[in-house]
XYZ file of C-alpha atoms in Angstrom:
508
model
C 73.904 66.662 39.781
C 73.075 63.700 38.375
C 69.952 63.919 40.437
C 68.733 67.130 39.095
C 69.736 65.579 35.465
C 67.120 62.921 36.343
C 64.508 65.283 38.316
C 64.315 67.399 34.257
C 63.995 64.182 32.449
C 60.858 62.847 34.742
C 59.388 66.350 34.596
C 59.798 66.277 30.671
C 58.523 62.566 30.587
C 54.966 63.686 33.065
C 54.682 66.400 29.996
C 55.323 64.465 27.257
C 52.261 61.526 28.688
C 49.972 64.341 30.083
C 49.825 65.839 26.381
C 49.234 62.737 24.858
C 46.275 61.602 27.180
C 44.541 65.278 26.390
C 44.667 63.994 22.609
C 43.850 61.091 23.016
C 40.853 62.402 24.838
C 40.118 64.798 22.618
C 39.825 61.858 20.164
C 37.009 59.960 21.964
C 35.231 63.160 22.458
C 34.838 62.977 18.447
C 34.444 60.049 18.257
C 31.293 60.227 21.497
C 29.405 63.365 19.991
C 28.482 65.971 22.983
C 29.675 62.908 25.734
C 30.836 59.619 26.942
C 28.549 56.839 25.782
C 26.381 55.296 28.074
C 24.562 52.304 27.827
C 21.013 51.147 29.348
C 20.657 48.538 31.315
C 18.606 45.904 30.356
C 16.248 43.284 31.077
C 16.321 39.284 31.383
C 14.347 36.732 32.303
C 12.719 36.579 30.010
C 9.096 33.970 29.487
C 6.087 33.788 27.530
C 3.361 31.964 27.565
C 0.901 31.703 25.461
C -3.085 31.435 25.980
C -6.549 31.587 24.096
C -5.378 34.514 21.513
C -3.186 36.148 24.046
C 0.389 35.589 24.619
C 1.501 36.708 28.931
C 4.882 38.571 28.806
C 7.022 37.944 31.927
C 10.735 39.683 32.666
C 13.187 40.837 35.234
C 13.744 45.018 34.750
C 17.718 46.030 35.825
C 18.804 48.126 39.173
C 19.299 51.141 36.578
C 17.967 54.166 38.203
C 17.799 55.621 34.817
C 15.084 53.930 33.253
C 11.856 55.897 32.740
C 9.846 53.092 30.379
C 9.620 49.724 29.505
C 8.888 49.540 26.199
C 7.098 45.503 24.598
C 6.907 45.022 20.642
C 5.399 41.981 19.135
C 6.025 41.284 15.487
C 4.175 39.030 12.821
C 4.623 39.317 9.136
C 6.354 42.154 9.158
C 3.132 43.838 10.836
C 4.590 45.082 14.357
C 3.326 46.409 17.626
C 4.505 48.078 20.810
C 3.466 49.519 24.027
C 4.712 51.566 26.700
C 4.636 50.331 30.469
C 6.421 52.144 33.099
C 9.664 51.095 34.657
C 8.202 49.307 37.412
C 5.776 46.832 35.357
C 6.901 42.945 34.971
C 4.697 41.221 32.465
C 2.616 42.493 29.640
C -1.032 40.648 28.368
C -0.718 40.741 24.291
C -4.361 40.011 23.714
C -6.633 39.372 20.422
C -3.828 37.633 18.568
C -4.637 35.709 15.331
C -2.760 32.665 14.506
C 0.421 33.366 14.280
C 3.891 32.807 15.587
C 5.096 36.278 17.093
C 8.803 37.844 17.380
C 8.249 39.470 21.123
C 11.181 42.580 22.449
C 11.505 43.904 25.623
C 13.774 46.889 25.984
C 14.115 49.314 29.177
C 14.276 53.120 27.946
C 15.761 55.920 29.470
C 14.750 59.419 30.414
C 16.442 60.517 26.958
C 14.588 57.943 25.332
C 17.983 55.655 24.928
C 16.409 51.974 24.208
C 18.593 49.262 25.680
C 19.558 46.346 23.803
C 16.244 43.954 23.914
C 15.501 39.866 24.837
C 13.670 38.604 22.200
C 11.506 35.824 22.211
C 9.307 33.197 20.304
C 5.604 32.538 20.708
C 2.538 31.031 19.519
C -1.098 31.877 20.868
C -3.998 29.390 21.019
C -6.929 29.665 18.718
C -9.084 27.578 16.757
C -6.429 27.277 13.993
C -4.051 25.371 16.360
C -3.916 21.956 16.086
C -3.344 21.272 19.034
C -6.679 23.174 19.472
C -7.978 21.430 16.656
C -6.790 18.201 17.767
C -8.515 17.817 21.150
C -10.612 14.873 21.797
C -14.121 14.859 20.038
C -15.429 12.844 23.795
C -17.919 10.776 21.144
C -15.879 8.763 19.771
C -18.502 6.961 17.611
C -22.367 7.839 17.797
C -25.834 5.683 16.675
C -29.737 7.243 16.364
C -31.538 4.469 16.775
C -35.589 5.656 16.287
C -35.991 8.047 19.931
C -32.357 6.795 21.200
C -29.125 7.840 20.505
C -26.727 5.266 21.572
C -22.983 7.156 22.000
C -19.228 5.514 23.242
C -16.889 7.655 24.624
C -13.102 6.029 23.620
C -10.988 9.216 24.240
C -11.563 11.063 28.215
C -8.562 12.679 29.317
C -7.190 14.888 32.516
C -7.927 17.529 29.628
C -11.378 17.679 29.526
C -12.620 20.027 32.192
C -16.440 20.031 31.228
C -18.561 18.529 28.212
C -22.487 18.692 27.774
C -24.285 16.666 25.188
C -27.793 19.188 24.270
C -29.916 18.154 22.452
C -34.039 18.182 21.829
C -36.398 15.864 23.769
C -39.097 13.973 22.010
C -41.816 15.831 23.525
C -40.040 19.190 22.630
C -37.909 20.227 25.592
C -34.543 21.142 25.732
C -32.349 18.909 27.489
C -28.693 18.948 28.680
C -26.734 15.372 29.441
C -23.126 16.002 31.423
C -20.328 13.506 30.199
C -18.257 13.019 33.143
C -15.401 11.094 33.030
C -17.238 7.626 34.967
C -19.799 7.404 32.556
C -17.026 6.999 29.494
C -15.660 3.820 31.373
C -18.982 1.962 31.756
C -18.591 1.807 27.973
C -22.100 1.892 25.890
C -24.337 4.744 27.133
C -28.353 5.198 26.082
C -29.902 7.894 26.054
C -33.861 7.489 25.880
C -36.811 9.629 24.055
C -34.071 11.661 22.242
C -35.653 13.310 19.078
C -32.968 12.786 16.497
C -34.249 14.913 13.666
C -32.987 17.650 15.928
C -29.789 19.069 16.318
C -27.766 17.771 18.740
C -24.186 19.043 20.140
C -21.686 18.971 21.932
C -19.928 21.046 24.061
C -16.323 21.290 25.736
C -14.372 22.963 28.282
C -11.369 21.568 28.510
C -7.123 22.722 29.163
C -4.004 22.266 27.130
C -0.828 21.952 28.407
C 1.245 25.438 28.094
C -2.200 27.187 27.886
C -2.745 29.613 30.749
C -6.742 29.808 29.258
C -9.669 27.203 29.399
C -10.569 26.748 26.402
C -13.799 26.640 25.840
C -13.935 24.690 21.755
C -15.843 24.616 19.316
C -19.437 23.265 19.847
C -20.315 20.682 16.990
C -23.207 18.186 16.025
C -23.485 14.671 15.757
C -24.922 13.977 12.587
C -26.527 10.934 9.883
C -23.022 10.422 8.896
C -21.989 7.069 8.765
C -18.065 5.578 10.068
C -18.144 2.052 9.309
C -15.018 0.430 11.677
C -12.820 -1.117 9.346
C -13.831 -5.070 9.945
C -17.460 -4.692 8.868
C -16.726 -3.301 5.517
C -14.733 -6.293 4.772
C -17.314 -8.485 5.982
C -19.618 -7.359 3.440
C -17.457 -7.746 0.563
C -15.705 -10.816 1.194
C -19.383 -12.698 1.714
C -22.197 -9.859 0.157
C -19.639 -8.826 -2.768
C -19.808 -4.794 -1.119
C -17.982 -2.404 -1.135
C -17.424 1.677 -0.221
C -15.252 3.723 -2.130
C -17.073 5.644 -4.903
C -19.794 7.347 -3.991
C -21.878 4.651 -6.055
C -20.411 1.720 -3.774
C -21.743 3.498 -1.197
C -25.139 4.144 -2.379
C -25.408 0.169 -2.479
C -23.621 -0.533 1.030
C -26.652 1.709 2.660
C -29.060 0.363 0.913
C -28.237 -3.062 1.812
C -27.372 -1.960 5.063
C -30.884 -0.363 5.354
C -32.568 -3.533 4.118
C -30.899 -6.045 5.134
C -32.312 -8.550 7.412
C -30.080 -11.077 8.329
C -25.896 -11.155 8.519
C -23.661 -13.494 8.752
C -20.427 -13.572 10.777
C -17.225 -16.548 10.563
C -13.586 -14.489 11.865
C -12.446 -12.416 14.403
C -13.752 -8.766 14.907
C -13.278 -5.698 17.006
C -17.208 -5.877 17.889
C -20.965 -6.180 16.453
C -21.298 -2.147 16.968
C -22.257 -1.599 13.349
C -25.118 -3.292 13.354
C -26.630 -0.240 14.741
C -26.805 1.251 10.885
C -28.882 -2.099 10.284
C -32.271 -0.880 10.752
C -34.278 -3.576 9.714
C -31.703 -6.078 10.590
C -34.140 -9.806 12.795
C -30.730 -11.746 12.794
C -27.664 -12.394 13.110
C -26.063 -15.991 12.914
C -22.457 -17.019 14.049
C -19.917 -19.180 13.304
C -22.455 -20.698 10.646
C -19.400 -21.184 8.111
C -16.912 -23.066 9.725
C -16.901 -26.062 9.201
C -14.481 -27.276 12.279
C -13.736 -31.300 12.284
C -14.179 -31.517 15.945
C -11.572 -33.960 15.815
C -9.201 -31.547 18.414
C -11.228 -28.895 19.501
C -9.582 -26.342 21.395
C -9.997 -21.782 21.747
C -7.523 -21.416 18.330
C -10.754 -22.841 16.581
C -12.788 -19.784 18.624
C -13.432 -16.795 16.702
C -13.387 -13.935 18.825
C -14.063 -10.429 19.148
C -11.970 -7.611 20.402
C -14.331 -6.115 22.589
C -16.664 -8.803 23.843
C -18.382 -6.257 26.445
C -19.131 -3.770 24.066
C -20.669 -5.834 21.897
C -22.778 -8.107 24.011
C -23.840 -4.439 24.955
C -25.264 -3.896 21.502
C -26.804 -7.178 21.112
C -28.817 -6.995 24.625
C -29.662 -3.611 23.208
C -30.598 -4.656 19.568
C -32.811 -7.837 21.031
C -34.244 -4.499 23.279
C -35.455 -2.165 21.436
C -35.379 -4.427 18.320
C -35.788 -7.884 18.604
C -32.763 -9.605 17.204
C -32.450 -12.844 17.771
C -28.562 -14.258 17.136
C -27.696 -18.036 16.212
C -24.392 -18.807 17.242
C -22.665 -21.925 15.909
C -19.755 -23.908 17.814
C -19.467 -21.157 20.850
C -18.197 -18.553 18.215
C -17.504 -14.350 20.418
C -18.500 -15.635 23.306
C -19.222 -17.983 26.040
C -22.336 -16.847 27.708
C -26.000 -17.079 27.474
C -29.186 -14.885 26.403
C -32.574 -15.484 25.661
C -32.556 -14.106 22.310
C -28.898 -16.422 21.775
C -30.150 -19.499 20.394
C -27.013 -22.429 19.881
C -26.526 -24.293 17.107
C -23.325 -26.003 17.898
C -21.276 -27.705 14.382
C -22.101 -26.782 11.436
C -22.464 -29.841 8.828
C -20.331 -29.539 5.391
C -23.282 -28.979 2.627
C -23.113 -31.796 -0.175
C -21.207 -30.356 -2.861
C -20.211 -31.944 -6.185
C -16.316 -31.662 -6.581
C -14.210 -31.804 -9.420
C -11.424 -34.759 -9.199
C -10.052 -37.618 -10.573
C -9.999 -37.532 -14.109
C -11.421 -34.586 -14.491
C -8.166 -32.763 -13.042
C -5.118 -32.765 -15.621
C -2.814 -31.691 -13.112
C -1.887 -29.664 -10.153
C 1.649 -27.658 -9.816
C 3.769 -25.388 -6.967
C 4.971 -22.802 -10.286
C 7.634 -21.793 -7.427
C 8.420 -25.370 -7.208
C 10.995 -26.147 -10.471
C 11.147 -30.059 -11.709
C 10.270 -33.011 -9.996
C 10.955 -33.002 -6.575
C 8.778 -35.064 -4.100
C 7.475 -31.417 -2.625
C 5.818 -31.107 -5.994
C 4.634 -34.835 -5.772
C 2.866 -34.588 -2.727
C 0.467 -31.428 -4.190
C -2.128 -34.277 -5.342
C -2.926 -34.526 -1.625
C -4.532 -31.395 -1.977
C -6.824 -33.048 -4.474
C -7.927 -36.382 -3.199
C -10.510 -34.870 -0.229
C -8.613 -37.215 2.220
C -8.330 -35.060 5.601
C -5.408 -37.518 6.379
C -2.969 -36.964 3.549
C -1.910 -32.950 3.000
C 0.969 -31.093 1.092
C 3.757 -29.544 3.119
C 6.897 -28.464 1.543
C 10.634 -28.324 2.929
C 11.275 -26.025 5.260
C 13.218 -22.800 4.210
C 15.073 -20.028 6.174
C 13.335 -17.096 4.876
C 9.372 -16.673 3.309
C 7.700 -17.950 0.167
C 5.263 -17.280 -2.236
C 3.623 -20.362 -3.490
C 1.799 -20.387 -6.552
C -1.073 -23.420 -7.085
C -1.589 -23.710 -10.975
C -4.966 -26.613 -11.363
C -5.716 -27.918 -14.797
C -8.916 -28.937 -15.049
C -9.456 -30.842 -18.201
C -11.683 -29.039 -20.137
C -13.439 -25.910 -19.392
C -16.223 -25.775 -17.160
C -18.341 -23.740 -14.959
C -17.002 -23.846 -10.999
C -19.184 -22.366 -8.110
C -16.288 -22.788 -5.954
C -12.804 -23.891 -3.506
C -13.134 -26.134 -0.404
C -10.087 -25.562 1.263
C -9.173 -27.266 3.875
C -6.364 -27.106 6.354
C -4.112 -29.848 7.734
C -5.132 -31.986 11.358
C -3.112 -31.532 13.760
C -2.587 -31.714 17.502
C -3.545 -28.402 19.496
C 0.009 -29.131 21.459
C 2.178 -29.362 18.419
C 5.467 -27.599 18.347
C 5.643 -26.648 14.739
C 2.624 -27.677 12.600
C 0.084 -25.133 13.965
C 2.199 -22.646 13.161
C 2.412 -22.866 9.159
C -1.146 -23.411 8.994
C -2.456 -19.954 6.545
C -4.960 -17.445 7.500
C -4.777 -16.297 3.902
C -5.462 -17.236 0.259
C -6.057 -15.552 -3.146
C -7.838 -17.265 -6.047
C -7.822 -16.348 -9.611
C -9.384 -18.190 -12.188
C -8.386 -18.204 -16.246
C -9.916 -19.880 -19.944
C -6.749 -19.378 -21.374
C -3.889 -19.463 -18.844
C -3.088 -16.252 -19.703
C -5.951 -13.664 -18.826
C -6.711 -13.974 -14.916
C -9.879 -12.769 -12.325
C -10.079 -12.389 -9.071
C -12.181 -15.902 -7.967
C -14.069 -13.753 -5.666
C -15.278 -10.379 -4.501
C -12.171 -9.751 -2.729
C -8.703 -10.565 -3.986
C -7.132 -11.953 -0.479
C -9.798 -14.478 1.203
C -9.686 -15.029 4.861
C -9.596 -18.335 6.154
C -10.451 -20.377 8.954
C -7.425 -21.909 11.357
C -9.405 -24.852 12.915
C -6.832 -27.659 12.848
C -8.996 -29.686 9.712
C -11.222 -26.233 9.152
C -13.468 -26.582 6.343
C -13.587 -23.093 4.243
C -15.833 -22.965 1.290
C -15.342 -19.930 -0.517
C -17.865 -20.097 -3.684
C -17.137 -17.595 -6.595
C -18.505 -14.299 -6.795
C -20.246 -15.702 -10.327
C -20.389 -18.669 -11.125
C -18.552 -19.503 -15.060
C -16.198 -21.799 -17.145
C -12.759 -21.862 -16.371
C -9.951 -23.968 -17.329
C -6.972 -23.031 -14.972
C -7.118 -22.181 -10.669
C -4.214 -20.786 -9.547
C -4.549 -19.848 -5.675
C -1.216 -18.550 -3.461
C -0.762 -19.437 -0.257
C 2.753 -17.615 1.722
C 4.627 -19.346 4.363
C 4.206 -19.248 7.622
C 7.003 -18.135 10.375
C 7.350 -20.929 12.947
C 6.944 -19.357 16.527
C 9.934 -19.815 17.599
C 12.782 -20.138 15.316
C 13.524 -18.497 11.876
C 12.162 -21.357 9.987
C 9.368 -20.729 7.164
C 7.215 -23.458 5.761
C 2.980 -23.918 4.467
C 1.068 -26.766 5.313
C -2.543 -27.650 3.625
C -4.484 -30.987 3.147
C -7.335 -29.798 0.396
C -7.390 -27.655 -2.314
C -10.519 -28.948 -4.490
C -12.788 -27.116 -6.324
C -16.602 -28.026 -6.525
C -19.239 -27.503 -9.182
């Protein structure tokens, strides 16, 4: 009897469950429309490779047999385009694209027009507007026109360059091409003769960019007459000749000087002499004439150097060949080599100068030193014109700026200042490190209004042992106060700071 009762209860429970299932299925049907939801298989492993004004899109299709089409879409700045491909396609080449960053979507479409979830990536094609294209090597870093000669340098050759040519017209009006190659780039100065420099000279380039699938033909450019002076060449012309190259008026005067100058003097370290190619009337350069070395402890530190000595000698050789350039060389500054056109001059001799000393000077003070300290008392050593005396303040643990004020007895015309370095042993562990290589000099008649004494506010100094540097005034005029500013130097192997100087003597 109990078994019958259990069987009845079980039947009722199964009937209720069947009713519930039918109700849930009816409920799902209300939301699913005409049938159950079926998702279209999604593509995967998308890869977008940028090319020249195109994007190459690759992907992997799913295994869904219901897929009928593949849709590739691309969009930028609100403009959207797409294309439909057959279901077996796994790549697409999107061409004729403008410079922009594009959103790329790839999705699958089944036979009923249902789309899968898209896979997305972003990419930017290469074009002339792309910064990587615009910054591609111009190959020719600097060039010069010398009558019917073209001289140029290649400093930035790299493996991205596939082909480069120089297209020009020769002096017989024939079109010529000069293939630029890596081996030639490594030789330094490149000289083409018989070039009609009045006709266009064009550089063509082809190359590859990292991540780009295409060989790119870069925009051609012409070699122009524009002058690009190196910074050290401009410093020489400003410090020695008072020429600036900042505004249009100054540039005209600067170029006019370069076009007409026949003799140039160089005294301190340079990168190279290549800008001498701009000087169409140059007959001679003078090297080291204004570095008055004591000769007591000669050593290599006293010699002015060239960062690129090989290139400089190539320039001088060519200038001697095409323009007859001569070189006067003092103390083997810049190079230790013989050439027929290099005239060895030995050590220059200081000219006789009318120094202002003794009773003509009221006082000399270091405005950064307070009181009547020993450091302040020794400043008089700068005025005695004696190379065996010097001024060297106490060592400091942080750098200082020294303003040395010289007060003359009366207002008078001066022509310049002689600055003398301390005599030091080349092997000294400290003295040579405290020698200043720059100085600023200002003058005043009233100790209120100050004017830079020279063409440049800061002037270079020779750092040879006991070396004298003459710093002429830009224009001699009457002054009573002279203020020289020098900075401490750091010892090479410690944290000590100091400076040392033997002479600071005005002359008239």
